[in-house]
CSV table of C-alpha atoms in Angstrom, one decimal:
chain,number,residue,atom,x,y,z
W,1,MET,CA,155.8,-0.8,-141.3
W,2,LYS,CA,155.5,-4.6,-141.0
W,3,HIS,CA,158.9,-4.8,-139.6
W,4,TYR,CA,158.5,-2.5,-137.2
W,5,ARG,CA,155.8,-4.3,-136.0
W,6,THR,CA,157.3,-7.4,-135.8
W,7,ILE,CA,159.9,-5.7,-133.3
W,8,SER,CA,157.3,-4.2,-131.3
W,9,LEU,CA,155.5,-7.3,-131.0
W,10,LEU,CA,159.0,-9.1,-129.8
W,11,ILE,CA,159.5,-6.5,-127.3
W,12,LEU,CA,155.9,-6.9,-126.1
W,13,ILE,CA,156.4,-10.5,-125.7
W,14,MET,CA,159.7,-10.1,-123.6
W,15,LEU,CA,157.8,-7.0,-121.4
W,16,THR,CA,154.8,-10.4,-120.4
W,17,LEU,CA,157.4,-12.9,-119.3
W,18,ILE,CA,159.7,-9.8,-117.0
W,19,ALA,CA,156.3,-9.4,-115.9
W,20,MET,CA,155.0,-13.1,-115.6
W,21,PRO,CA,156.6,-14.1,-111.9
W,22,LEU,CA,155.9,-10.3,-110.9
W,23,ALA,CA,152.0,-11.3,-111.2
W,24,ALA,CA,152.2,-14.9,-109.4
W,25,GLY,CA,153.3,-13.5,-106.7
W,26,GLY,CA,156.1,-10.8,-107.0
W,27,LYS,CA,159.3,-12.8,-106.3
W,28,THR,CA,160.2,-16.0,-108.0
W,29,GLU,CA,162.1,-19.3,-106.3
W,30,LYS,CA,165.1,-19.3,-104.7
W,31,PRO,CA,167.4,-22.0,-105.3
W,32,GLU,CA,168.6,-24.1,-101.6
W,33,LYS,CA,171.3,-22.6,-99.8
W,34,LYS,CA,173.8,-25.4,-99.5
W,35,ALA,CA,174.4,-24.7,-95.8
W,36,GLU,CA,177.6,-25.9,-93.2
W,37,ILE,CA,176.6,-29.2,-91.6
W,38,THR,CA,177.6,-31.1,-88.6
W,39,VAL,CA,177.1,-34.3,-88.4
W,40,GLY,CA,177.0,-36.4,-84.7
W,41,SER,CA,176.9,-40.1,-83.5
W,42,LYS,CA,176.9,-42.2,-80.5
W,43,ILE,CA,180.6,-43.8,-79.9
W,44,ASP,CA,179.2,-47.1,-81.0
W,45,THR,CA,180.2,-49.5,-84.2
W,46,GLU,CA,176.0,-48.9,-85.6
W,47,GLY,CA,176.7,-45.4,-84.3
W,48,ALA,CA,179.8,-44.5,-86.3
W,49,LEU,CA,178.3,-46.4,-89.3
W,50,LEU,CA,174.8,-44.3,-89.5
W,51,GLY,CA,176.8,-41.1,-88.9
W,52,ASN,CA,179.5,-41.9,-91.4
W,53,MET,CA,176.7,-42.4,-94.0
W,54,ILE,CA,175.0,-39.6,-93.4
W,55,VAL,CA,178.4,-37.2,-93.6
W,56,LEU,CA,178.8,-39.5,-97.1
W,57,LEU,CA,175.4,-38.4,-98.3
W,58,LEU,CA,175.5,-34.9,-97.4
W,59,ARG,CA,179.0,-34.2,-98.8
W,60,ASN,CA,178.1,-36.0,-102.2
W,61,ALA,CA,175.1,-33.4,-102.4
W,62,GLY,CA,177.1,-30.4,-101.8
W,63,PHE,CA,176.7,-30.0,-98.2
W,64,THR,CA,180.0,-28.5,-96.6
W,65,VAL,CA,180.4,-31.5,-93.5
W,66,ILE,CA,182.0,-30.9,-90.3
W,67,ASP,CA,182.4,-34.4,-89.0
W,68,LYS,CA,181.7,-35.3,-85.1
W,69,THR,CA,180.7,-38.6,-85.4
W,70,GLN,CA,181.2,-40.9,-82.5
W,71,THR,CA,180.7,-38.0,-80.3
W,72,GLY,CA,179.8,-39.6,-77.2
W,73,THR,CA,177.2,-41.5,-75.0
W,74,SER,CA,173.4,-41.2,-75.6
W,75,GLU,CA,173.3,-38.1,-73.1
W,76,ILE,CA,176.1,-36.2,-74.5
W,77,VAL,CA,174.9,-36.6,-77.8
W,78,ARG,CA,171.5,-36.1,-77.1
W,79,SER,CA,172.6,-33.0,-74.8
W,80,ALA,CA,174.7,-31.6,-77.9
W,81,ILE,CA,172.1,-31.2,-80.5
W,82,LEU,CA,169.9,-29.9,-78.1
W,83,ALA,CA,172.6,-27.3,-77.2
W,84,GLY,CA,172.8,-26.2,-81.3
W,85,GLU,CA,176.7,-27.9,-81.0
W,86,ILE,CA,175.6,-30.8,-84.0
W,87,ASP,CA,172.8,-30.1,-86.5
W,88,ILE,CA,172.2,-34.0,-86.9
W,89,TYR,CA,172.6,-37.3,-85.8
W,90,PRO,CA,170.9,-40.8,-85.7
W,91,GLU,CA,169.2,-41.5,-82.6
W,92,TYR,CA,166.7,-44.2,-82.1
W,93,THR,CA,162.6,-44.3,-81.7
W,94,GLY,CA,162.3,-46.4,-78.3
W,95,SER,CA,164.2,-43.2,-76.6
W,96,GLY,CA,162.0,-41.0,-77.1
W,97,TYR,CA,159.9,-43.0,-73.9
W,98,TYR,CA,162.7,-41.4,-72.1
W,99,PHE,CA,162.9,-38.4,-72.9
W,100,PHE,CA,159.5,-37.6,-72.3
W,101,PRO,CA,158.5,-40.4,-69.5
W,102,ASP,CA,155.6,-38.3,-68.2
W,103,GLN,CA,153.8,-38.0,-71.6
W,104,THR,CA,153.2,-41.8,-73.0
W,105,ASP,CA,152.4,-45.0,-71.8
W,106,PHE,CA,155.1,-47.2,-72.1
W,107,ASP,CA,153.1,-50.2,-74.6
W,108,LEU,CA,153.6,-47.3,-77.4
W,109,TRP,CA,156.7,-47.8,-77.6
W,110,LYS,CA,156.8,-51.5,-78.4
W,111,ASP,CA,155.2,-50.5,-81.9
W,112,LEU,CA,158.0,-49.2,-84.5
W,113,ARG,CA,155.4,-46.9,-86.0
W,114,LYS,CA,153.4,-45.9,-83.1
W,115,GLY,CA,156.8,-45.4,-81.1
W,116,TYR,CA,158.0,-43.3,-83.8
W,117,GLU,CA,155.1,-41.0,-84.6
W,118,LYS,CA,154.5,-40.0,-81.3
W,119,VAL,CA,158.7,-39.2,-80.3
W,120,ALA,CA,158.4,-37.1,-83.6
W,121,GLN,CA,155.3,-35.3,-82.7
W,122,LEU,CA,156.7,-34.7,-79.4
W,123,ASP,CA,160.4,-33.6,-80.0
W,124,ALA,CA,159.0,-31.2,-82.8
W,125,GLU,CA,157.1,-29.1,-80.5
W,126,ALA,CA,159.3,-29.4,-77.4
W,127,ASN,CA,162.4,-28.8,-78.9
W,128,ASP,CA,162.2,-27.8,-83.0
W,129,ILE,CA,163.9,-31.3,-83.2
W,130,ILE,CA,162.6,-33.6,-86.6
W,131,TRP,CA,162.9,-36.7,-87.2
W,132,LEU,CA,163.2,-38.2,-90.7
W,133,GLU,CA,162.1,-41.8,-91.2
W,134,PRO,CA,163.5,-44.7,-89.5
W,135,SER,CA,165.5,-47.7,-90.2
W,136,PRO,CA,163.0,-51.2,-89.7
W,137,ALA,CA,165.0,-52.6,-87.8
W,138,ASN,CA,165.7,-53.2,-84.0
W,139,ASN,CA,168.3,-52.2,-82.4
W,140,THR,CA,167.4,-52.4,-78.7
W,141,TRP,CA,169.4,-53.5,-75.4
W,142,ALA,CA,169.5,-57.0,-74.8
W,143,ILE,CA,171.7,-59.7,-72.8
W,144,ALA,CA,174.0,-62.9,-74.7
W,145,VAL,CA,175.1,-65.4,-73.0
W,146,ARG,CA,178.4,-67.8,-74.0
W,147,SER,CA,176.4,-70.9,-75.9
W,148,ASP,CA,178.2,-73.6,-73.7
W,149,LEU,CA,176.7,-71.6,-71.0
W,150,ALA,CA,173.4,-71.6,-72.6
W,151,LYS,CA,173.4,-75.4,-73.3
W,152,SER,CA,174.5,-76.3,-69.9
W,153,GLU,CA,171.8,-74.8,-68.2
W,154,ALA,CA,169.0,-74.5,-70.5
W,155,LEU,CA,168.9,-70.4,-70.9
W,156,ALA,CA,167.0,-69.3,-73.5
W,157,THR,CA,165.3,-66.4,-71.9
W,158,LEU,CA,165.6,-64.1,-70.0
W,159,GLU,CA,163.6,-65.7,-67.3
W,160,ASP,CA,164.9,-68.5,-67.3
W,161,LEU,CA,168.9,-66.0,-66.7
W,162,ALA,CA,166.8,-64.3,-63.8
W,163,ALA,CA,166.3,-68.1,-62.5
W,164,TYR,CA,169.9,-69.0,-62.8
W,165,ILE,CA,170.8,-66.1,-61.6
W,166,ASN,CA,168.9,-66.0,-57.9
W,167,ARG,CA,169.9,-69.6,-57.4
W,168,GLY,CA,173.6,-68.6,-57.0
W,169,GLY,CA,174.6,-69.5,-60.6
W,170,LYS,CA,178.1,-68.3,-61.8
W,171,PHE,CA,177.5,-65.5,-64.0
W,172,LYS,CA,179.4,-62.1,-64.8
W,173,ILE,CA,178.8,-59.6,-67.9
W,174,ALA,CA,180.7,-56.8,-69.5
W,175,ALA,CA,179.1,-53.6,-70.4
W,176,SER,CA,179.4,-50.2,-71.0
W,177,GLU,CA,179.2,-47.9,-68.3
W,178,GLU,CA,175.8,-46.0,-69.6
W,179,PHE,CA,174.6,-50.1,-69.8
W,180,VAL,CA,175.2,-50.7,-66.1
W,181,SER,CA,173.7,-47.2,-65.3
W,182,ASP,CA,171.2,-45.7,-67.3
W,183,GLU,CA,167.7,-46.9,-66.1
W,184,PRO,CA,166.3,-48.5,-69.9
W,185,ALA,CA,169.2,-50.6,-69.8
W,186,LEU,CA,170.1,-52.6,-67.5
W,187,PRO,CA,168.2,-51.5,-63.8
W,188,SER,CA,165.0,-52.4,-66.5
W,189,PHE,CA,166.3,-55.3,-66.9
W,190,GLU,CA,167.0,-55.9,-63.4
W,191,ALA,CA,163.7,-54.4,-62.3
W,192,GLY,CA,161.4,-56.3,-65.2
W,193,TYR,CA,163.0,-60.0,-64.3
W,194,GLY,CA,163.3,-59.8,-60.4
W,195,PHE,CA,167.5,-59.9,-60.5
W,196,THR,CA,170.2,-57.9,-59.7
W,197,LEU,CA,173.6,-58.2,-60.1
W,198,LYS,CA,176.8,-57.4,-58.2
W,199,LYS,CA,179.7,-55.3,-58.7
W,200,GLU,CA,182.2,-58.3,-59.0
W,201,GLN,CA,179.2,-59.7,-61.4
W,202,MET,CA,180.3,-56.5,-63.9
W,203,LEU,CA,183.5,-56.1,-65.9
W,204,VAL,CA,182.4,-52.3,-66.8
W,205,PHE,CA,183.9,-50.8,-69.5
W,206,ALA,CA,184.0,-46.7,-70.2
W,207,GLY,CA,182.9,-47.0,-74.1
W,208,GLY,CA,179.8,-48.4,-75.7
W,209,ASN,CA,181.1,-50.2,-78.5
W,210,THR,CA,179.3,-54.3,-77.9
W,211,THR,CA,182.6,-55.3,-80.2
W,212,LEU,CA,184.5,-54.7,-76.7
W,213,THR,CA,181.8,-56.5,-74.9
W,214,GLU,CA,181.3,-59.4,-77.0
W,215,GLN,CA,184.0,-60.2,-77.5
W,216,ALA,CA,185.2,-60.5,-73.6
W,217,ALA,CA,182.5,-63.0,-72.9
W,218,ALA,CA,183.5,-65.1,-76.1
W,219,SER,CA,187.4,-65.0,-74.8
W,220,GLY,CA,186.2,-65.6,-71.2
W,221,GLN,CA,188.5,-62.5,-70.1
W,222,GLU,CA,188.4,-62.1,-66.2
W,223,GLY,CA,185.4,-64.8,-66.1
W,224,VAL,CA,183.0,-62.7,-68.2
W,225,ASN,CA,180.3,-65.5,-69.4
W,226,ALA,CA,177.8,-63.1,-71.0
W,227,ALA,CA,178.1,-59.3,-73.3
W,228,MET,CA,175.7,-56.2,-73.7
W,229,ALA,CA,174.7,-56.7,-77.3
W,230,TYR,CA,172.5,-54.8,-79.2
W,231,GLY,CA,169.6,-56.3,-81.9
W,232,THR,CA,171.5,-55.6,-84.6
W,233,ASP,CA,175.2,-56.6,-83.8
W,234,GLY,CA,176.3,-58.9,-86.7
W,235,GLU,CA,179.3,-60.9,-84.6
W,236,LEU,CA,177.1,-62.4,-82.0
W,237,ALA,CA,176.6,-65.7,-84.2
W,238,THR,CA,180.5,-65.5,-84.9
W,239,LEU,CA,181.7,-65.6,-81.6
W,240,GLY,CA,178.8,-68.1,-80.4
W,241,LEU,CA,176.7,-65.9,-78.0
W,242,LYS,CA,173.4,-65.9,-77.8
W,243,VAL,CA,170.9,-63.4,-77.6
W,244,LEU,CA,168.3,-64.4,-74.8
W,245,THR,CA,164.4,-63.4,-75.1
W,246,ASP,CA,163.1,-60.6,-73.4
W,247,THR,CA,159.9,-62.4,-72.8
W,248,LYS,CA,158.5,-59.7,-70.9
W,249,GLN,CA,158.9,-57.2,-74.0
W,250,VAL,CA,161.1,-55.0,-71.2
W,251,GLN,CA,162.5,-52.9,-73.6
W,252,PRO,CA,160.9,-51.1,-76.1
W,253,VAL,CA,161.6,-51.3,-80.5
W,254,TYR,CA,164.7,-48.9,-81.2
W,255,ALA,CA,164.5,-48.2,-84.6
W,256,PRO,CA,167.5,-46.0,-85.5
W,257,ALA,CA,166.2,-42.6,-87.5
W,258,PRO,CA,168.1,-39.3,-88.1
W,259,ASN,CA,167.5,-36.5,-85.7
W,260,ILE,CA,168.0,-33.1,-86.9
W,261,ARG,CA,167.1,-29.9,-86.1
W,262,LYS,CA,164.2,-28.1,-87.3
W,263,GLU,CA,166.4,-25.0,-88.7
W,264,VAL,CA,168.6,-26.7,-90.4
W,265,LEU,CA,166.4,-28.3,-92.3
W,266,ASP,CA,164.0,-25.6,-92.9
W,267,LYS,CA,167.0,-24.2,-94.3
W,268,SER,CA,168.1,-27.1,-96.9
W,269,PRO,CA,164.7,-29.3,-97.0
W,270,SER,CA,166.4,-31.4,-99.5
W,271,ILE,CA,168.2,-33.4,-97.0
W,272,ARG,CA,164.8,-35.3,-96.1
W,273,ALA,CA,164.5,-37.0,-100.1
W,274,ILE,CA,168.9,-37.4,-99.7
W,275,ILE,CA,168.6,-39.7,-96.0
W,276,ASP,CA,165.4,-41.4,-95.9
W,277,PRO,CA,165.5,-43.7,-98.7
W,278,VAL,CA,168.9,-44.9,-97.2
W,279,PHE,CA,167.4,-45.3,-94.0
W,280,MET,CA,164.1,-47.1,-95.3
W,281,SER,CA,166.8,-49.1,-96.9
W,282,LEU,CA,168.5,-50.6,-94.0
W,283,ASP,CA,166.2,-53.8,-92.5
W,284,LEU,CA,167.8,-55.7,-89.6
W,285,GLU,CA,169.8,-58.5,-91.6
W,286,THR,CA,171.5,-55.5,-93.7
W,287,LEU,CA,172.5,-53.9,-90.7
W,288,GLN,CA,173.9,-57.3,-88.9
W,289,THR,CA,175.4,-57.6,-92.1
W,290,LEU,CA,177.3,-54.1,-91.9
W,291,ASN,CA,178.0,-54.2,-88.7
W,292,SER,CA,180.1,-56.7,-88.9
W,293,ARG,CA,182.2,-55.9,-91.4
W,294,ILE,CA,183.0,-53.4,-89.1
W,295,SER,CA,183.3,-55.4,-85.5
W,296,VAL,CA,184.7,-58.8,-87.5
W,297,GLU,CA,186.8,-58.0,-90.3
W,298,GLY,CA,187.9,-54.6,-88.6
W,299,LEU,CA,187.1,-52.5,-91.4
W,300,SER,CA,186.1,-49.0,-90.8
W,301,PRO,CA,183.3,-47.9,-90.5
W,302,LYS,CA,183.3,-45.1,-93.1
W,303,SER,CA,184.9,-47.5,-95.9
W,304,VAL,CA,181.5,-49.7,-95.1
W,305,ALA,CA,179.5,-46.9,-95.0
W,306,GLN,CA,180.8,-45.9,-98.8
W,307,ALA,CA,180.7,-49.2,-99.9
W,308,TYR,CA,177.0,-50.2,-99.4
W,309,LEU,CA,176.0,-46.5,-100.4
W,310,GLU,CA,178.1,-47.5,-104.2
W,311,GLU,CA,176.6,-50.6,-104.2
W,312,LYS,CA,172.9,-49.1,-103.6
W,313,GLY,CA,173.6,-46.7,-105.9
W,314,PHE,CA,172.9,-44.1,-103.1
W,315,LEU,CA,176.7,-42.5,-103.8
């Protein structure tokens, strides 16, 4: 009898354990499904670097990744995520002012955290786009001039540059089509500082890669003595170029942050924990160094991204 009682007790315990999930809500937690994710990026050096980091991180975590990095210009890549053609790409917080121009005060975008929180709120509500954590770096639009020009004409700020241009100083800038035509870029510098460039004062490249524009200025290609630049560019000092200070704060803070479609993040919430720590590690000096390895040393964006992620223990 004692033997049968022991067996009965074991059966009762087993039935109790089986019933516990039902009592707790009727279902057990399902493991996260590893979705197929399409990664895009802007066409420039840093876009390629950050896009490749996202590709490598997601593949390492077991996701199937379609690599569409260097998708195109800002307008193209933004349209792609809104249309569901890509699922995630690195954007910049300051772009939020131009995504939602009627809903915010411009001064808000001069503060990294406030700008990030505002665009995260607006984009989630309007487009189901989620902004993951930003990098603590400012990759804002900038104008850089040759160091010899800066020295001979005492150019340190954009106010100095405006005065130089308006008195007929020789000036020609190498820039992308996006920089020349988009409101946030050259037009905002011209309006803010009171100067206007003629077509013959611009050497325009189709792509948005500052490596091309800065090398053109450094070499004096076609009379160029200035270049479109970004705040995190790593080759400026190497090429003998000086970034002019935006004293009037015409430009907002552009901190890189991944944008992801809410539908994708809801299915795979682990993506946040995979990517956030990496972007939070990318301060200004780090991005300048990594960008320099691509633009100055000639390494591929993928190899630079992989080396950094392995060195920091993210892969």
